[in-house]
Coordinates of C-alpha atoms and ligand atoms in Angstrom, one line a residue:
X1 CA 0.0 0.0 0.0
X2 CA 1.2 3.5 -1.0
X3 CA 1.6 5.9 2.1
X4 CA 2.6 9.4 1.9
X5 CA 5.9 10.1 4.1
X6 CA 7.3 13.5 5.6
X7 CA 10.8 13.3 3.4
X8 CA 11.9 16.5 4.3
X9 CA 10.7 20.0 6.4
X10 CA 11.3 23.7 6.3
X11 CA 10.6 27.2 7.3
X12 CA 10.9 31.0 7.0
X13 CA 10.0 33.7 8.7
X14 CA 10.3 37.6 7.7
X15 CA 13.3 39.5 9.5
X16 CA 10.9 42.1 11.7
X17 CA 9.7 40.8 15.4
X18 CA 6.7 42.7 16.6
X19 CA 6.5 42.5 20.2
X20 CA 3.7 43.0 22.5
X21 CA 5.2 45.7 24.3
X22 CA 5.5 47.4 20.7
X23 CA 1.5 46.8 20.0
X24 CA 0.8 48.8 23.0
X25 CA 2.5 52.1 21.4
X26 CA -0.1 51.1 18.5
X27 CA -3.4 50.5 19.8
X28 CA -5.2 50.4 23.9
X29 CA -3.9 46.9 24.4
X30 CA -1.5 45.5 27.0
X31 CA 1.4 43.1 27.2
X32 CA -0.2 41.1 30.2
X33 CA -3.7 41.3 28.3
X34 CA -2.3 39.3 25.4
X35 CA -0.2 36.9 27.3
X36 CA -2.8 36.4 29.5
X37 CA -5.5 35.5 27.0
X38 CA -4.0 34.2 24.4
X39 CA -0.4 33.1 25.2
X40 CA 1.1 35.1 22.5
X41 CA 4.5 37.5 23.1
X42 CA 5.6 38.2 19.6
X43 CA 5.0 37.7 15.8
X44 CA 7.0 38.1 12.6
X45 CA 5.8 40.9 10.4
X46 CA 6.9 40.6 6.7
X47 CA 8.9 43.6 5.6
X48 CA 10.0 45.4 2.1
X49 CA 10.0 42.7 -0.4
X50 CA 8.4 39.6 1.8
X51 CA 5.8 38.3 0.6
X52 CA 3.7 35.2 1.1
X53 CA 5.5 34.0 -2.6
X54 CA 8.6 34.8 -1.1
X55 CA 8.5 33.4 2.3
X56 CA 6.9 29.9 0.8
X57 CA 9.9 29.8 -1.7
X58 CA 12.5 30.2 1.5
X59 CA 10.6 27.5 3.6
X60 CA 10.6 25.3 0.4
X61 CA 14.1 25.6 -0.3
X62 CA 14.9 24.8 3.1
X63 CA 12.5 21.3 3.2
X64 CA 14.0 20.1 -0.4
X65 CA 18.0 20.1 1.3
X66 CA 16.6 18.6 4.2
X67 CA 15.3 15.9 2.1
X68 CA 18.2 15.6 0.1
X69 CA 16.1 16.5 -3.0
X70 CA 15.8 19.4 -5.9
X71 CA 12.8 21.1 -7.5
X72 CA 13.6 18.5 -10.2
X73 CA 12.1 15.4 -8.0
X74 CA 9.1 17.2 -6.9
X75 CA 6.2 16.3 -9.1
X76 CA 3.8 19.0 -7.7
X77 CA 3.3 22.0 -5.0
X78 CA 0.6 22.7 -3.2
X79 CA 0.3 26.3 -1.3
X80 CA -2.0 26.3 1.4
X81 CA -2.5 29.9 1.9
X82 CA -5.4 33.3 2.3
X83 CA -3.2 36.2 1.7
X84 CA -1.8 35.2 -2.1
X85 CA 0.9 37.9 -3.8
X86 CA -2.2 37.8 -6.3
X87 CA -5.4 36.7 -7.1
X88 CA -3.8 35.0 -9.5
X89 CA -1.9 32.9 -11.4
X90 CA -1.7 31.1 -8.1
X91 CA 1.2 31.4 -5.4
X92 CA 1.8 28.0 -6.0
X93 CA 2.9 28.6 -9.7
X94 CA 4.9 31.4 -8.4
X95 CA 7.0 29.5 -6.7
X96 CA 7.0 27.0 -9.0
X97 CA 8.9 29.7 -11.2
X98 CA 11.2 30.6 -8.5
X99 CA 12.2 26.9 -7.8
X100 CA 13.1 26.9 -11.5
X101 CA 10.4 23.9 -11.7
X102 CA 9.2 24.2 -15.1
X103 CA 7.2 20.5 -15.2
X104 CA 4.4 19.3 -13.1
X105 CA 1.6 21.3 -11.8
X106 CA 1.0 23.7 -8.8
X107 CA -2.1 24.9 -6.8
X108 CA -3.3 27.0 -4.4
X109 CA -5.8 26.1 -1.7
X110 CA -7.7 28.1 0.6
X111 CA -9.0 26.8 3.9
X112 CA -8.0 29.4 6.2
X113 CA -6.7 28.3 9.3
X114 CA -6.6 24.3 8.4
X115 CA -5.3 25.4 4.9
X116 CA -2.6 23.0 6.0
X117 CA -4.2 20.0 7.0
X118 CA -6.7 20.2 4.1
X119 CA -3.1 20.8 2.1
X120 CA -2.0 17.2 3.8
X121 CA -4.8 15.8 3.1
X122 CA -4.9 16.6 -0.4
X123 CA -1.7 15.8 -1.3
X124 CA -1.9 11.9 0.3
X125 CA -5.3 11.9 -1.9
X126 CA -2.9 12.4 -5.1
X127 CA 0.0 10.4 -3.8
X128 CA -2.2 7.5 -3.0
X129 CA -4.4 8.2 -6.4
X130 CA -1.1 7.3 -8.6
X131 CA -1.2 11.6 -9.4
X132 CA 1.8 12.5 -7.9
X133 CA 5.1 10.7 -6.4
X134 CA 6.7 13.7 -4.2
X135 CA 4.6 16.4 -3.0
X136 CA 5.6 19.8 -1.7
X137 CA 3.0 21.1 0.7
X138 CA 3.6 24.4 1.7
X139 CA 1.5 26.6 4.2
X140 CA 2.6 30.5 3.9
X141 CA 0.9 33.9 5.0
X142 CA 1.4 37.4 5.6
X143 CA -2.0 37.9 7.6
X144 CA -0.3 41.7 8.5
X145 CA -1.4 42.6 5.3
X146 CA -5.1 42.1 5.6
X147 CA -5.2 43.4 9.2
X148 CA -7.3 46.3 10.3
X149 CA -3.9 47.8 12.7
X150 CA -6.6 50.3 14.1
X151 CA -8.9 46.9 15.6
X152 CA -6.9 45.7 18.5
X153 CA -9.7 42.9 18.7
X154 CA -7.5 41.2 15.8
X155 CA -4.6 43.0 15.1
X156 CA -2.6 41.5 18.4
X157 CA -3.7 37.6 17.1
X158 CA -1.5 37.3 13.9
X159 CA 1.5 36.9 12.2
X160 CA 3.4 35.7 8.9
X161 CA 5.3 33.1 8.0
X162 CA 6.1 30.2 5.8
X163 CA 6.2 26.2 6.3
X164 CA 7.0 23.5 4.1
X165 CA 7.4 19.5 3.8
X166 CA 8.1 17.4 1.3
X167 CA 5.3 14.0 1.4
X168 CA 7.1 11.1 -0.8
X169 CA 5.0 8.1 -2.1
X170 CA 6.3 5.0 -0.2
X171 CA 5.4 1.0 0.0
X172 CA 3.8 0.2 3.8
X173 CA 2.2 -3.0 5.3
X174 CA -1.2 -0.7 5.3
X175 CA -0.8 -1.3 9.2
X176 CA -1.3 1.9 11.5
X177 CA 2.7 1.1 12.2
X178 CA 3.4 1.7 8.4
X179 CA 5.3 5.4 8.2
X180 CA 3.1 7.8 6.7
X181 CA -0.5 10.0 6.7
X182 CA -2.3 7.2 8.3
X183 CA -5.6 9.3 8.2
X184 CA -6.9 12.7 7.5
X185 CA -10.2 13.9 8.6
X186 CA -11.7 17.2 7.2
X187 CA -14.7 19.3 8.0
X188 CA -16.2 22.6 6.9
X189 CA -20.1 24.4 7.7
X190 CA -20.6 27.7 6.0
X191 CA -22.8 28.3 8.6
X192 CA -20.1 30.2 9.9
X193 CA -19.0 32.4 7.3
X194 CA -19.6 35.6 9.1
X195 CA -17.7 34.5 12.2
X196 CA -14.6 35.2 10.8
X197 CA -13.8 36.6 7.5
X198 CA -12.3 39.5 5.1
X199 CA -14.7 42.0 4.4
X200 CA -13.3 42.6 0.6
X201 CA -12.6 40.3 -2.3
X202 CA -12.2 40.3 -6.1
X203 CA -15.9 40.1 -6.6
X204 CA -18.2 41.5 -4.0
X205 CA -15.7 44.7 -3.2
X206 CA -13.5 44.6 -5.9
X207 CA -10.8 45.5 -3.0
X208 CA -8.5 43.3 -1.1
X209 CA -10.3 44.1 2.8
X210 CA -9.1 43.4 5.7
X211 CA -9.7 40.9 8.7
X212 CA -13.2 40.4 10.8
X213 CA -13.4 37.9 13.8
X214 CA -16.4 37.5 16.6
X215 CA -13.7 36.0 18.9
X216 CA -15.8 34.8 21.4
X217 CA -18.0 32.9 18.7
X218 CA -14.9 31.0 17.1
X219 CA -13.4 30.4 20.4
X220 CA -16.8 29.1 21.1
X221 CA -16.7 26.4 19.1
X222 CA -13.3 25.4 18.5
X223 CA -12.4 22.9 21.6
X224 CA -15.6 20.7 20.4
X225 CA -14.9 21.2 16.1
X226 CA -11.2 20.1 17.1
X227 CA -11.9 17.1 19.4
X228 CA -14.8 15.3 17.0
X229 CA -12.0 15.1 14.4
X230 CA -10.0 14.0 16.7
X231 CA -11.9 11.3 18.1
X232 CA -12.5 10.6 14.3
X233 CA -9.0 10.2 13.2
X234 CA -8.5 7.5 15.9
X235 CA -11.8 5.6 15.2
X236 CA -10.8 5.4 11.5
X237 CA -7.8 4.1 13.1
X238 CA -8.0 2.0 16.1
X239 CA -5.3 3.9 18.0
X240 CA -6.2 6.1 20.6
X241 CA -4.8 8.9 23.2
X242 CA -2.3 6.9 24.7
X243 CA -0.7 5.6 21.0
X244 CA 0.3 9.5 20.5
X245 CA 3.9 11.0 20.7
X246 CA 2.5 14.6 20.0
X247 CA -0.2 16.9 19.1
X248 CA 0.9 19.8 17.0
X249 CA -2.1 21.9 17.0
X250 CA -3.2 25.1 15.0
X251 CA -1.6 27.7 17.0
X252 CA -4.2 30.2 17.6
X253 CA -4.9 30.4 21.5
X254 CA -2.6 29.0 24.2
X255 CA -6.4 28.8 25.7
X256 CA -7.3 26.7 22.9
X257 CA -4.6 24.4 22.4
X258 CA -4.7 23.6 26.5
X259 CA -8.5 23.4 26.5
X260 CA -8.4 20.7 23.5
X261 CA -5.6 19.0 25.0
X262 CA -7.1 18.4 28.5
X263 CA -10.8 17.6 26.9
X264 CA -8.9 14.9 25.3
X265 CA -6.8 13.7 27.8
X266 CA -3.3 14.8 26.0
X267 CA -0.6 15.5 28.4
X268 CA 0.7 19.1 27.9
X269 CA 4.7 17.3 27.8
X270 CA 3.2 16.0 24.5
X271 CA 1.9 19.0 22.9
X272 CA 3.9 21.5 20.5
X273 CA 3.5 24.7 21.3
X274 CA 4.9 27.9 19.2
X275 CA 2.1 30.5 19.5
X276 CA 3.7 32.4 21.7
X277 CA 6.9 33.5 19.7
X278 CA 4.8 33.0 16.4
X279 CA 1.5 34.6 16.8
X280 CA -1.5 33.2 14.2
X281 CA 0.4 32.6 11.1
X282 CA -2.9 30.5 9.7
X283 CA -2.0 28.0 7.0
X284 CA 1.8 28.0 8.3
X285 CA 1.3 27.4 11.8
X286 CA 1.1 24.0 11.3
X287 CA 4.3 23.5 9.4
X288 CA 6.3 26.3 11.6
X289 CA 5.4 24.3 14.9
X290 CA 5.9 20.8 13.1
X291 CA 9.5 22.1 12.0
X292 CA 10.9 23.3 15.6
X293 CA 10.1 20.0 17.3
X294 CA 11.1 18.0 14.8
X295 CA 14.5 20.4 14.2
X296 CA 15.5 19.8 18.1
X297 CA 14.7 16.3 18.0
X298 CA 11.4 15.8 20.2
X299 CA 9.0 14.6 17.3
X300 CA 11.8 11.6 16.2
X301 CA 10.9 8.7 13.4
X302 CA 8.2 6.1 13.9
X303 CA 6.6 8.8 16.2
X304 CA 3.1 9.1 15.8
X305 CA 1.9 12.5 15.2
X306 CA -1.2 14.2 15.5
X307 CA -1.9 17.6 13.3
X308 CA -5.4 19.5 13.9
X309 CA -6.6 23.1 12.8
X310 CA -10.0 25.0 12.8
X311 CA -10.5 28.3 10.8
X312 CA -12.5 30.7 9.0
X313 CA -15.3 28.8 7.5
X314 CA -16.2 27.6 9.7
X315 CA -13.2 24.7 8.7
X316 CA -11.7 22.2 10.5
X317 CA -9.6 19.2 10.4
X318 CA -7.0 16.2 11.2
X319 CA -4.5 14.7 10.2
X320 CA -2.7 11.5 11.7
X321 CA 0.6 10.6 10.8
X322 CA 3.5 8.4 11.6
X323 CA 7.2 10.4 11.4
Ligands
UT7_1 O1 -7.1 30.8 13.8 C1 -8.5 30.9 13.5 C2 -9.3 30.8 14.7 N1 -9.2 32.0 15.5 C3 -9.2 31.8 16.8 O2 -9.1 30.6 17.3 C4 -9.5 32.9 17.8 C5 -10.5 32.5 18.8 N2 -10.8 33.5 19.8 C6 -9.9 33.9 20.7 O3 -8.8 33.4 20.7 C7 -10.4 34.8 21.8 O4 -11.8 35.0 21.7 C8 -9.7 36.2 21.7 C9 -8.2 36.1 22.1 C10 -9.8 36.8 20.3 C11 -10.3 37.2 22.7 O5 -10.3 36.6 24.0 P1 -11.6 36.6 24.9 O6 -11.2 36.1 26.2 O7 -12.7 35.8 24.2 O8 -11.9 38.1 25.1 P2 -13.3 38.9 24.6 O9 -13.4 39.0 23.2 O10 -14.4 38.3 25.4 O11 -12.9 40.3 25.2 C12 -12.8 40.6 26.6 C13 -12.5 42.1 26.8 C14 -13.4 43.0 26.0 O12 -13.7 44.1 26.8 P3 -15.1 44.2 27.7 O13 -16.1 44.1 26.6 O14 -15.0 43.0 28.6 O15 -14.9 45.5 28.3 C15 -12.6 43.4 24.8 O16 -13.0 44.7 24.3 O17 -11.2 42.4 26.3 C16 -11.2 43.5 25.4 N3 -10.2 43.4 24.4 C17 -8.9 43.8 24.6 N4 -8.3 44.4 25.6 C18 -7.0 44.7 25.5 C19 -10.3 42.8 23.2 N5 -9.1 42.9 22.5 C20 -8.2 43.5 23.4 C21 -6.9 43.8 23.3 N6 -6.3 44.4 24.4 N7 -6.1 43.5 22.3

């Protein structure tokens, strides 16, 4: 049985650190306010010449040597991302074209928050389909862009940044000890839609817009969205709780991430946690947290992993995995 396997990981962040202490000159907000409700200290803001484009190329670069690879093995790149240098061609092609990868196909997807997990989820789809052998899967946003710096209600959540991994087709048993996306579970109800959102677009504005949240609603419903798929990446399974090396959450909320973990029964020692030096980065939060604790050696191989997000949407999803 084909399984798709982490090959290779990578990140980029842009050179500016915007600290808490920094936000206060900027709007009526407070260092211990943030900490205290969200866990957050600092985020990276992308400068001159960053871009999401830019940032995904960096992180990509950076999985490829890790996995020993070129642009020339990579059959196709998938850019999970909200804040695209366009509104088209696609950032995926555009960093196609800064790879120098002139063969093969790249698209973007757009699922907010779990851009990344739906990204996973969609490339194991193609690798297991026959579509595609090696897969770069790339999460990568400059949310400082689309931020209304005058709302301190959103303006203190986010941040940019750029992720990347490479997912290789390999043979496994088709056991749950084969390496490899084991599962993915995805979810979405436009229900939602005005809960969080940008209030511009191509074709209802004709302008870019910027960010809108209810806080309190998405906080609302995020433990219980995140722990049904969950619960429904082990029963598709038949591991459970005790099976898993580590959860590597969305990073939105310290709140959120501990109030998940505990519903669950996850051990915080087993939960990666980057929100606080990263902010919200959306689709790259995933890959930005994935990357530290597998770069220092926690998350080792044959670990099983556990990857979860819930966004604007509403969307939400999982993604089981063995390292
Ligand atoms: O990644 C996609 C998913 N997004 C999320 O997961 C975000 C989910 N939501 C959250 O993380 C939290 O709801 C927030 C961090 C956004 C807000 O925390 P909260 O505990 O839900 O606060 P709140 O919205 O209930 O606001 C409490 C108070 C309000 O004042 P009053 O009405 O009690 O007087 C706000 O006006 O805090 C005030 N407030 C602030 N104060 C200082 C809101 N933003 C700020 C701020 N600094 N930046």
């Amino acid at each position: 049985m084909i399984r798709s396997v982490v090959r290779g990981f990578g990140t980029s962040l842009p050179k500016r650190v915007l600290t808490n202490r920094e936000l206060e000159s900027m709007v009526d907000t407070s260092d211990e306010w943030i900490v205290q409700r969200t866990g957050i200290r600092q985020r990276y803001i992308a400068g001159e010449g960053e871009t999401t484009a830019s940032l995904g190329e960096a992180a990509a670069r950076e999985a490829l040597d890790r996995a020993g690879l070129t642009a020339a093995d990579i059959d196709l790149i998938i850019v999970a991302t909200s804040t695209p240098d366009n509104t088209f061609p696609a950032t995926a092609v555009n960093i196609q074209n800064r790879l120098g990868m002139h063969h093969g196909y790249a698209f973007d997807l757009q699922a907010v928050c779990s851009g990344f997990v739906y990204g996973m989820a969609t490339a194991d789809a193609y690798i297991r389909g026959g579509l595609a052998r090696r897969v770069l899967v790339i999460g990568a946003e400059t949310f400082s862009r689309i931020l209304d710096w005058t709302d301190r209600t959103t303006c203190v959540l986010f941040g940019d940044g750029a992720g990347a991994i490479v997912l290789e087709a390999q043979e496994g048993e088709g056991t749950v000890a084969d390496r490899g996306v084991l599962t993915a579970q995805l979810r979405s109800d436009g229900a939602h839609l005005e809960k969080l959102y940008v209030d511009g677009g191509p074709s209802s504005t004709g302008t870019v817009g910027h960010l809108r949240m209810e806080g309190r609603e998405v906080f609302k419903h995020a433990v219980g969205m995140i722990t049904d798929v969950i619960v429904a990446a082990f029963d598709a399974t038949g591991l459970s709780i005790e099976d898993l090396d580590w959860l590597v959450p969305h990073q939105a909320n310290r709140r959120i991430i501990d109030g998940s973990a505990k519903k669950l029964g996850i051990p915080l020692e087993k939960v990666v946690v980057t929100v606080d030096l990263h902010g919200n980065t959306s689709a790259a939060s995933i890959p930005l947290a994935l990357a530290s604790a597998a770069a220092d050696g926690r998350i080792k191989k044959g670990d099983l992993v556990l990857l979860e997000a819930m966004g604007g949407g509403f969307t939400w999803g999982a993604v089981l995995l063995r390292w």
